[in-house]
Coordinates of C-alpha atoms in Angstrom, one line a residue:
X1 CA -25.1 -11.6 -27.3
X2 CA -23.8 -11.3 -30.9
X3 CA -20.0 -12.0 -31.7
X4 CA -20.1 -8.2 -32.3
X5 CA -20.5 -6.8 -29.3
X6 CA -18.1 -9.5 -27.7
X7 CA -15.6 -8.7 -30.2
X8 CA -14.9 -5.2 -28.8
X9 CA -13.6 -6.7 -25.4
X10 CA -9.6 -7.9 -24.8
X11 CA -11.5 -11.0 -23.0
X12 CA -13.5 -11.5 -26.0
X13 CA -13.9 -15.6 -26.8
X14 CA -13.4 -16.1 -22.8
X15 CA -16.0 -18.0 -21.0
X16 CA -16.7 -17.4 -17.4
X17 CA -18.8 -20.1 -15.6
X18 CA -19.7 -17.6 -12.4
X19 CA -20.9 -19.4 -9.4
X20 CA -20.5 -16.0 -7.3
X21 CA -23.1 -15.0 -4.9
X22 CA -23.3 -11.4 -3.2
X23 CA -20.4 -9.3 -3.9
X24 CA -16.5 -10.2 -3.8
X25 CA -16.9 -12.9 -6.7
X26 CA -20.0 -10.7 -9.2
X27 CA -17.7 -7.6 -8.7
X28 CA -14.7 -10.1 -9.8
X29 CA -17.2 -11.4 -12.9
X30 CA -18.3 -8.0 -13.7
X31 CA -14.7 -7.1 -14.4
X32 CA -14.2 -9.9 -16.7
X33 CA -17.6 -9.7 -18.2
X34 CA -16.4 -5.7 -19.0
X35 CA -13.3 -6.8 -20.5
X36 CA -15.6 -8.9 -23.2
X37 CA -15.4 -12.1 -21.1
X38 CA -19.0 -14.4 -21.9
X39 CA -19.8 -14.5 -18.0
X40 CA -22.7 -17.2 -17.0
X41 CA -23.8 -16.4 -13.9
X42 CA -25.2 -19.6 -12.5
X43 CA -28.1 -18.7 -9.6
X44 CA -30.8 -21.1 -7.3
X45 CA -34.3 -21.7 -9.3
X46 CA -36.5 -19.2 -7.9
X47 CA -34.2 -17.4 -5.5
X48 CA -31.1 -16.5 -7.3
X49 CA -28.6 -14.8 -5.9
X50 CA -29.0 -13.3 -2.5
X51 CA -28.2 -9.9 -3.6
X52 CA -31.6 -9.4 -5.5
X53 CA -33.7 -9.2 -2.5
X54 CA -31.2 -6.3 -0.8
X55 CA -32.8 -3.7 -0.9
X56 CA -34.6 -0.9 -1.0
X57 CA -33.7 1.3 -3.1
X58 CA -34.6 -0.9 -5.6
X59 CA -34.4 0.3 -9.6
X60 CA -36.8 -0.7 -12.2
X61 CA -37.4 -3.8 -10.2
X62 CA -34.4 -4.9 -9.2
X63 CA -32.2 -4.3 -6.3
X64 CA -29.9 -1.6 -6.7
X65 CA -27.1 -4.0 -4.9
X66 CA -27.7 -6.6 -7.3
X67 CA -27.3 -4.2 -10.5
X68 CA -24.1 -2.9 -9.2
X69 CA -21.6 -5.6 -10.0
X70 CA -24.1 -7.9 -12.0
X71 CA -24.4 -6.4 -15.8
X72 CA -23.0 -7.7 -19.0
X73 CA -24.0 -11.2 -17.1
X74 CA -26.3 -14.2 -18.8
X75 CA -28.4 -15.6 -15.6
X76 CA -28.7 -19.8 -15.5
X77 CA -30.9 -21.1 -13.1
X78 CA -29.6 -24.4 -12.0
X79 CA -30.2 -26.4 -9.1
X80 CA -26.9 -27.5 -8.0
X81 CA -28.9 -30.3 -6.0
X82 CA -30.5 -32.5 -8.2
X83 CA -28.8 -34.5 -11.1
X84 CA -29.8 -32.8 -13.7
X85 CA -28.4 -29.2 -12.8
X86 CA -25.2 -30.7 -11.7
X87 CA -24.9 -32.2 -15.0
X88 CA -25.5 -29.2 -16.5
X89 CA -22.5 -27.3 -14.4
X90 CA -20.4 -30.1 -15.3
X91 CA -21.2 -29.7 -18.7
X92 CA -20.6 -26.0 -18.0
X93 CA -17.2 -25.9 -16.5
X94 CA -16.1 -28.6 -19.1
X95 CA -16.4 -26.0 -21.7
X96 CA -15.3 -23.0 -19.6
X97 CA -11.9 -20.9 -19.7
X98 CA -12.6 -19.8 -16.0
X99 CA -14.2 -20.9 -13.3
X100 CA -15.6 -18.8 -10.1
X101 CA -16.9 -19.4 -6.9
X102 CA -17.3 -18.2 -3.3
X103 CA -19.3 -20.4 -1.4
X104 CA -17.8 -21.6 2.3
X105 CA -15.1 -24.3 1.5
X106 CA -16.1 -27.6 0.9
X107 CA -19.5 -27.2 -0.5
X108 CA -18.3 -27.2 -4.5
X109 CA -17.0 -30.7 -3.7
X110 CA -20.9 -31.6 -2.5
X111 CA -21.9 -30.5 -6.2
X112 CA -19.1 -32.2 -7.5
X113 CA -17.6 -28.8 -8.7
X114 CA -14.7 -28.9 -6.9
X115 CA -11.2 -27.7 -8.2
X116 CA -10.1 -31.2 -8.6
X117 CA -12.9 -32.7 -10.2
X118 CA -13.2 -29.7 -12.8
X119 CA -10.0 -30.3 -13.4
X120 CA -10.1 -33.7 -14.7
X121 CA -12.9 -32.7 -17.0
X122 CA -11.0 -29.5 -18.0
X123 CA -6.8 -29.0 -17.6
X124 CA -7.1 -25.7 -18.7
X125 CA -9.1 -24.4 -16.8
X126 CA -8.6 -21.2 -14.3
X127 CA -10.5 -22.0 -11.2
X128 CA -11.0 -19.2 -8.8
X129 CA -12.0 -20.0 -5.1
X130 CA -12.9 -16.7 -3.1
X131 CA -13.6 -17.3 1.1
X132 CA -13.9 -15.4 4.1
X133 CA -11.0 -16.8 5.8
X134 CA -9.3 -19.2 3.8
X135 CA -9.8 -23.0 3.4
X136 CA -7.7 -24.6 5.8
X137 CA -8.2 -23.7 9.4
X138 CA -10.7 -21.0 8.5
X139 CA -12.7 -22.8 6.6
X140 CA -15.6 -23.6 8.5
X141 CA -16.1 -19.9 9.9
X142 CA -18.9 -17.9 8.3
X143 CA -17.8 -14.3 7.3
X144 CA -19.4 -11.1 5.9
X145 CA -17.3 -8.1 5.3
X146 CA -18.6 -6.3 8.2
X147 CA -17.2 -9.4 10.5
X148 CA -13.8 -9.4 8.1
X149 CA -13.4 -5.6 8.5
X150 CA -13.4 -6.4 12.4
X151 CA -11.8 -9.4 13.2
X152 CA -9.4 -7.9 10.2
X153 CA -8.3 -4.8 12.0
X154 CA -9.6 -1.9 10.0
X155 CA -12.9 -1.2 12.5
X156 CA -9.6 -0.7 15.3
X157 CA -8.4 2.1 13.4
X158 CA -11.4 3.6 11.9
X159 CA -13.7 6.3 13.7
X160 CA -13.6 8.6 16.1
X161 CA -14.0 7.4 20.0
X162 CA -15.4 3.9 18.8
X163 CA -15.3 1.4 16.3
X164 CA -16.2 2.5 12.7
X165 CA -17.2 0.1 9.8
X166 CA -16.5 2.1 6.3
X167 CA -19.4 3.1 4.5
X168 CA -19.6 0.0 1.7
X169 CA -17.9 -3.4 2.0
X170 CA -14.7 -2.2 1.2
X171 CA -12.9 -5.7 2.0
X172 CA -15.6 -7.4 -0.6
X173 CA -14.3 -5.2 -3.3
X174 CA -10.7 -5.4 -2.2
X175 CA -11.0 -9.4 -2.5
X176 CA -13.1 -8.9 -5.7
X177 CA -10.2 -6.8 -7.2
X178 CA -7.3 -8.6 -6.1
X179 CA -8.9 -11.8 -7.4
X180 CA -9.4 -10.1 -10.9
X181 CA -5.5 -9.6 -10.9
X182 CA -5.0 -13.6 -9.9
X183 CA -7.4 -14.9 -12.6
X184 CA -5.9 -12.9 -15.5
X185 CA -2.1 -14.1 -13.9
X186 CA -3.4 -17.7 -14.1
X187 CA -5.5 -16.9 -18.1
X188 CA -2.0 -15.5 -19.3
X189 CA -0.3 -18.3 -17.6
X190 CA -2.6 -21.3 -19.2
X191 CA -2.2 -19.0 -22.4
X192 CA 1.4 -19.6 -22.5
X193 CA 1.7 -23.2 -21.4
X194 CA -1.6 -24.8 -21.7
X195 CA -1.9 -25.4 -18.2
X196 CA -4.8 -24.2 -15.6
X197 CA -4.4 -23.3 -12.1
X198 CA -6.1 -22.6 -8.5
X199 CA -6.9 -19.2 -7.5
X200 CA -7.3 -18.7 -4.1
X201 CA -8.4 -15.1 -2.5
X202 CA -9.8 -14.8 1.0
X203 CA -11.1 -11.3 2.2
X204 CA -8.9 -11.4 5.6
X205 CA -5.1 -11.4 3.7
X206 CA -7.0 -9.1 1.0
X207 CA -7.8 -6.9 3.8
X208 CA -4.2 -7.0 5.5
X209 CA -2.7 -6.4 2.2
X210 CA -5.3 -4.3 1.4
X211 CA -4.2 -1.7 4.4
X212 CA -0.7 -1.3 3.2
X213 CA 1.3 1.4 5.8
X214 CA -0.9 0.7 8.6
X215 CA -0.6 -3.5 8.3
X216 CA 3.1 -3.0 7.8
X217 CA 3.3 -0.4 10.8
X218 CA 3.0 -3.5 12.4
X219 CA 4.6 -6.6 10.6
X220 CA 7.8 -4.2 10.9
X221 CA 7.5 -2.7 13.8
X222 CA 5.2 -3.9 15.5
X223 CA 3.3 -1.0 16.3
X224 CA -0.3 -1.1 16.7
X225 CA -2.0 1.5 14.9
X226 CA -4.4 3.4 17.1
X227 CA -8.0 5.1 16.0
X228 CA -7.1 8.8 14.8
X229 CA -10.3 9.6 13.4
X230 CA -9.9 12.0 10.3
X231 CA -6.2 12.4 10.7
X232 CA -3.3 10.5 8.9
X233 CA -0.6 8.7 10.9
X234 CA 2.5 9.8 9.3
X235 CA 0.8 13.0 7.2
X236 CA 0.2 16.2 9.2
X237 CA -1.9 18.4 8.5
X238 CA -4.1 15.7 6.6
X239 CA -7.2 15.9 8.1
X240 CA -10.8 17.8 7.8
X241 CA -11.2 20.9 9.2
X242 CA -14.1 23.4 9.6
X243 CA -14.8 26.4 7.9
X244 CA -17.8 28.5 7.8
X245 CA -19.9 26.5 6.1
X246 CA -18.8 23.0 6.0
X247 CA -16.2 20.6 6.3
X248 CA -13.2 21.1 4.4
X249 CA -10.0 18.5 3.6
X250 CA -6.5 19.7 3.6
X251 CA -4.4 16.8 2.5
X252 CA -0.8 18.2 2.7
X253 CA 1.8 15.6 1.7
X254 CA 5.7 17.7 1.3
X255 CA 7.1 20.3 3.2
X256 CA 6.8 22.1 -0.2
X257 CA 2.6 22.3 0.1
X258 CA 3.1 23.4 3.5
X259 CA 5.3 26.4 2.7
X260 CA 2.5 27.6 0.2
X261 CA -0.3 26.5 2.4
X262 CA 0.9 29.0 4.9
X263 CA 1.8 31.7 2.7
X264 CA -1.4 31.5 1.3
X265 CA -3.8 31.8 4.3
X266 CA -1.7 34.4 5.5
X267 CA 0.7 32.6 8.6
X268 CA 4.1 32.4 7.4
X269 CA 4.7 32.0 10.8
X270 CA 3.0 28.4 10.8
X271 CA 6.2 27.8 7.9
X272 CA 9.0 29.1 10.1
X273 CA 7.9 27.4 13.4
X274 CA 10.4 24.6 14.7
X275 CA 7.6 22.4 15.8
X276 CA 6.4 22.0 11.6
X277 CA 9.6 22.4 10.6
X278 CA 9.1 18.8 8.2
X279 CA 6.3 16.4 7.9
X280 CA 7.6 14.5 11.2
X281 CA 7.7 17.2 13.6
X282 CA 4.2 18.5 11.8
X283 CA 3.2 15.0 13.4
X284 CA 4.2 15.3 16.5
X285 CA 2.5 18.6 17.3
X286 CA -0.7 17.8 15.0
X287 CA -2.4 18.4 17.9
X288 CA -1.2 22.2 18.1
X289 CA -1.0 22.7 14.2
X290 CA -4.8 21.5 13.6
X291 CA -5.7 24.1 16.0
X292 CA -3.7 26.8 15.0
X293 CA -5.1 25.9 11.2
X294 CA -8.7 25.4 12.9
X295 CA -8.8 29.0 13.8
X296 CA -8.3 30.7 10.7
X297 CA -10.1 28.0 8.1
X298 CA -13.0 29.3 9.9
X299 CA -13.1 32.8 8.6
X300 CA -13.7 31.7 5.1
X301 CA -16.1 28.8 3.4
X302 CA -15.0 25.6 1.7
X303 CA -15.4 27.2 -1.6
X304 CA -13.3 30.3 -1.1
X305 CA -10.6 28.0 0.7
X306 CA -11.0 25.1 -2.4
X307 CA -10.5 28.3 -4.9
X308 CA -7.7 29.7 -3.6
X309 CA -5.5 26.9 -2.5
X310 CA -6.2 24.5 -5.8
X311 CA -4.6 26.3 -8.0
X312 CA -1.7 26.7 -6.1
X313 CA -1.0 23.0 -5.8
X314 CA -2.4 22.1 -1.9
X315 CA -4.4 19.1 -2.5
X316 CA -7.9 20.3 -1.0
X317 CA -11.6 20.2 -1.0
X318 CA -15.2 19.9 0.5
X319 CA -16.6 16.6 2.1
X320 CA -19.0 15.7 -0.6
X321 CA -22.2 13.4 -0.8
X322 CA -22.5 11.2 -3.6
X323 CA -24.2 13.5 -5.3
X324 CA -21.3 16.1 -4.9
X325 CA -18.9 12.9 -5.7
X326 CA -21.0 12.7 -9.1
X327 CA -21.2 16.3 -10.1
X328 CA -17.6 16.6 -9.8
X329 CA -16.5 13.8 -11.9
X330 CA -19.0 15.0 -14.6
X331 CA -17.7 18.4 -14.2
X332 CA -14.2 17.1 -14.7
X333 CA -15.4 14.7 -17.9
X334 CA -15.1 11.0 -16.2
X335 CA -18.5 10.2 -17.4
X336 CA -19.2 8.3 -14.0
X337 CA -22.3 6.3 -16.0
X338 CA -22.6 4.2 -18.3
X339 CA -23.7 6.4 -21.3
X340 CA -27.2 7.1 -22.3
X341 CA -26.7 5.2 -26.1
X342 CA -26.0 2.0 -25.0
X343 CA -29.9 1.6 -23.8
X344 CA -28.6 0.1 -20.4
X345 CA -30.0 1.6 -17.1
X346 CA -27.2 4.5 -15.8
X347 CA -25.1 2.3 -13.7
X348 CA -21.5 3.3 -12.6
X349 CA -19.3 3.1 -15.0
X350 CA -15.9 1.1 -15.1
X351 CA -13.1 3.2 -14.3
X352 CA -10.5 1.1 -16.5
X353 CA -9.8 3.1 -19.9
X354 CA -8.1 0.7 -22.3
X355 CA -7.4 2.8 -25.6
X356 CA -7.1 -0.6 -27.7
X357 CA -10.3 -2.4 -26.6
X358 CA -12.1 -0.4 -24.5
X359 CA -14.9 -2.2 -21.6
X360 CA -18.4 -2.5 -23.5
X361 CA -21.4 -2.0 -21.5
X362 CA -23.8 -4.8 -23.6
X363 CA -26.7 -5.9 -21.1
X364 CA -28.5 -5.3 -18.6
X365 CA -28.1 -7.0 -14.8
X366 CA -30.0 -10.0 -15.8
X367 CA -33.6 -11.4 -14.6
X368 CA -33.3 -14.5 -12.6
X369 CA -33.1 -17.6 -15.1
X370 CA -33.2 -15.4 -18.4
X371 CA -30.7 -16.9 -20.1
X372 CA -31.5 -20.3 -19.0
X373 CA -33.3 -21.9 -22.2
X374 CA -30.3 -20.7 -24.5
X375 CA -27.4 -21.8 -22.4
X376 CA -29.2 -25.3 -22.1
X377 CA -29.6 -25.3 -25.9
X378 CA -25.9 -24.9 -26.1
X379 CA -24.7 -27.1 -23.4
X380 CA -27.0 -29.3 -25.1
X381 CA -26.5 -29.1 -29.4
X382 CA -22.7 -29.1 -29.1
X383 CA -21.2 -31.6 -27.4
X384 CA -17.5 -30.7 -28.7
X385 CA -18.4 -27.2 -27.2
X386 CA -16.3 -25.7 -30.2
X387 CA -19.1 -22.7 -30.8
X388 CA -19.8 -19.9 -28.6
X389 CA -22.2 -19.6 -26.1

């Protein structure tokens, strides 16, 4: 990578020894990697990281998976078993501003990787520990986000008559994100004073935090949040209803929206009814509402529905696919890809828009080992690791 295109990024000069595997930790290294950081993804001889072999669909080659939170990356394949790749990593994370891993607690130390001992070979350093369920008493248990979004709660209160997973490792990404905010705490932090710290994430507290009125429903009040399907909790009407053509949202969030919701399908009756007087009577009769609403959403399709009520300020519109989901932030100018120019395949793009030093988009998700020979060469010419990688 040429100082050129790093220079571009606000975490340009920034190292990132990446010891991530499947998704919490790369989407965590992607963001840096965006931002300008120099990420080195570090991946098993042969094997690499797990992700490459998830698929179909798979994308000139690769896994689709694997190329969604693994470009701008530099792939080193090290055996973290034998001397000579653990004196590479050591060599590594000497030189390293930040340091990221997410294998099941303990196993670092069995490299001699762990916080303490890169440490002492590097004070500075940011060292970012992602786990399943923490590393004290959780640490031996095994997790995936599909076991963390169960034994985490969010299954309980999503679906309709039984347990739901969401559609994509939502806990994965929450962990993922809330671990980007830690590490660029901790960089500013070391910035200021010189010092590094531990950064610890772990996808169950991401996930509690992560499901904000309905974990506090219960750390205040103790109430257990139930499985309502499509419908809001505290929101009414907030739901999908039907129309004549297909499923349409209505996400009504002030007695204000309400009002003109009414007016404009023609039951200003709805408006003046004691029982939706405000947003917490609406709840308690959501049953009655959504019916009465039901019955005349029916008579028209999404569209005419989403064209009349839109521009009147009632936040609505049709369940999409992800093809919808795409055509719709094209037609509203988000470019949702990375763009054609840069010569990268058309992944998602970051959604961060930073007007002073905007994300790059520089390579490609990496082949297993690419970058291998040059890293060595580097780890290996400059001992004083004073020059970039």
């Amino acid at each position: 990578m040429t100082d050129e295109k790093r220079a571009v990024g606000a975490l340009a000069g920034i190292v990132v020894a990446d010891f991530g595997r499947i998704l919490a930790a790369p989407y965590l290294t992607m963001m840096l990697a965006d931002l300008g950081a120099e990420v080195i993804k570090v991946e098993r001889p042969g094997a690499g990281d797990d992700t490459r072999g998830w698929g179909p669909p798979f994308a000139g080659g690769q896994a689709t998976y694997f190329q969604s939170v693994n470009r701008n990356k530099t792939s080193v394949a090290l055996d973290l078993r034998s001397a000579e790749g653990q004196r590479y990593a050591r060599e590594l994370v000497r030189r390293a501003d930040i340091v990221v891993e997410n294998f099941r607690p303990g196993t670092m130390a069995k490299f001699g990787l762990s916080y303490p001992e890169v440490q002492e070979l590097n004070p500075r350093v940011v060292y970012c520990s992602l786990s399943a369920f923490g590393g004290d008493k959780g640490a031996e248990l095994p997790g995936y986000d599909l076991l963390i979004q169960a034994a985490g709660g969010l299954m309980s209160i999503t679906g309709e008559g039984q347990p739901m997973k969401t559609g994509v490792a939502v806990v994965d990404v929450l962990a993922g994100l809330h671990a980007t905010v830690g590490v660029l705490a901790a960089l500013r932090h070391r910035d200021a004073t010189g010092e590094g710290q531990l950064v610890e994430v772990n996808l169950l507290s991401s996930l509690l935090a992560g499901m904000v009125n309905q974990s506090a429903a219960y750390a205040l009040a103790e109430v257990v949040p139930s499985m309502l399907g499509n419908r809001h909790p505290s929101i009414a009407p907030y739901e999908v209803f039907p129309t004549a053509d297909r499923p349409l949202v209505l996400a009504v969030g002030s007695d204000g929206q309400f009002a003109t919701l009414c007016r404009a399908i023609g039951a200003e009756r709805l408006a003046g009814d004691p029982r939706f007087a405000d947003n917490a009577t609406r709840v308690a009769h959501v049953e009655v509402l959504a019916a009465e609403l039901g019955g005349i959403l029916t008579t028209k399709t999404a569209a005419d529905w989403e064209a009349l009520l839109t521009p009147l300020g009632v936040p609505c519109g049709p369940v999409n696919d992800m093809a919808g989901a795409f055509a719709l932030a094209d037609r509203l100018g988000l470019q949702p890809r990375i763009p054609a120019d840069t010569g990268l395949p058309p992944l998602v793009a970051n959604p961060i828009t930073l007007s002073r030093n905007p994300v790059r988009y520089t390579d490609a998700p990496p082949e297993l080992g690419s970058g291998t020979d040059r890293i060595r060469a580097w780890l290996d010419a400059d001992p004083d690791g004073v020059s970039s990688p």
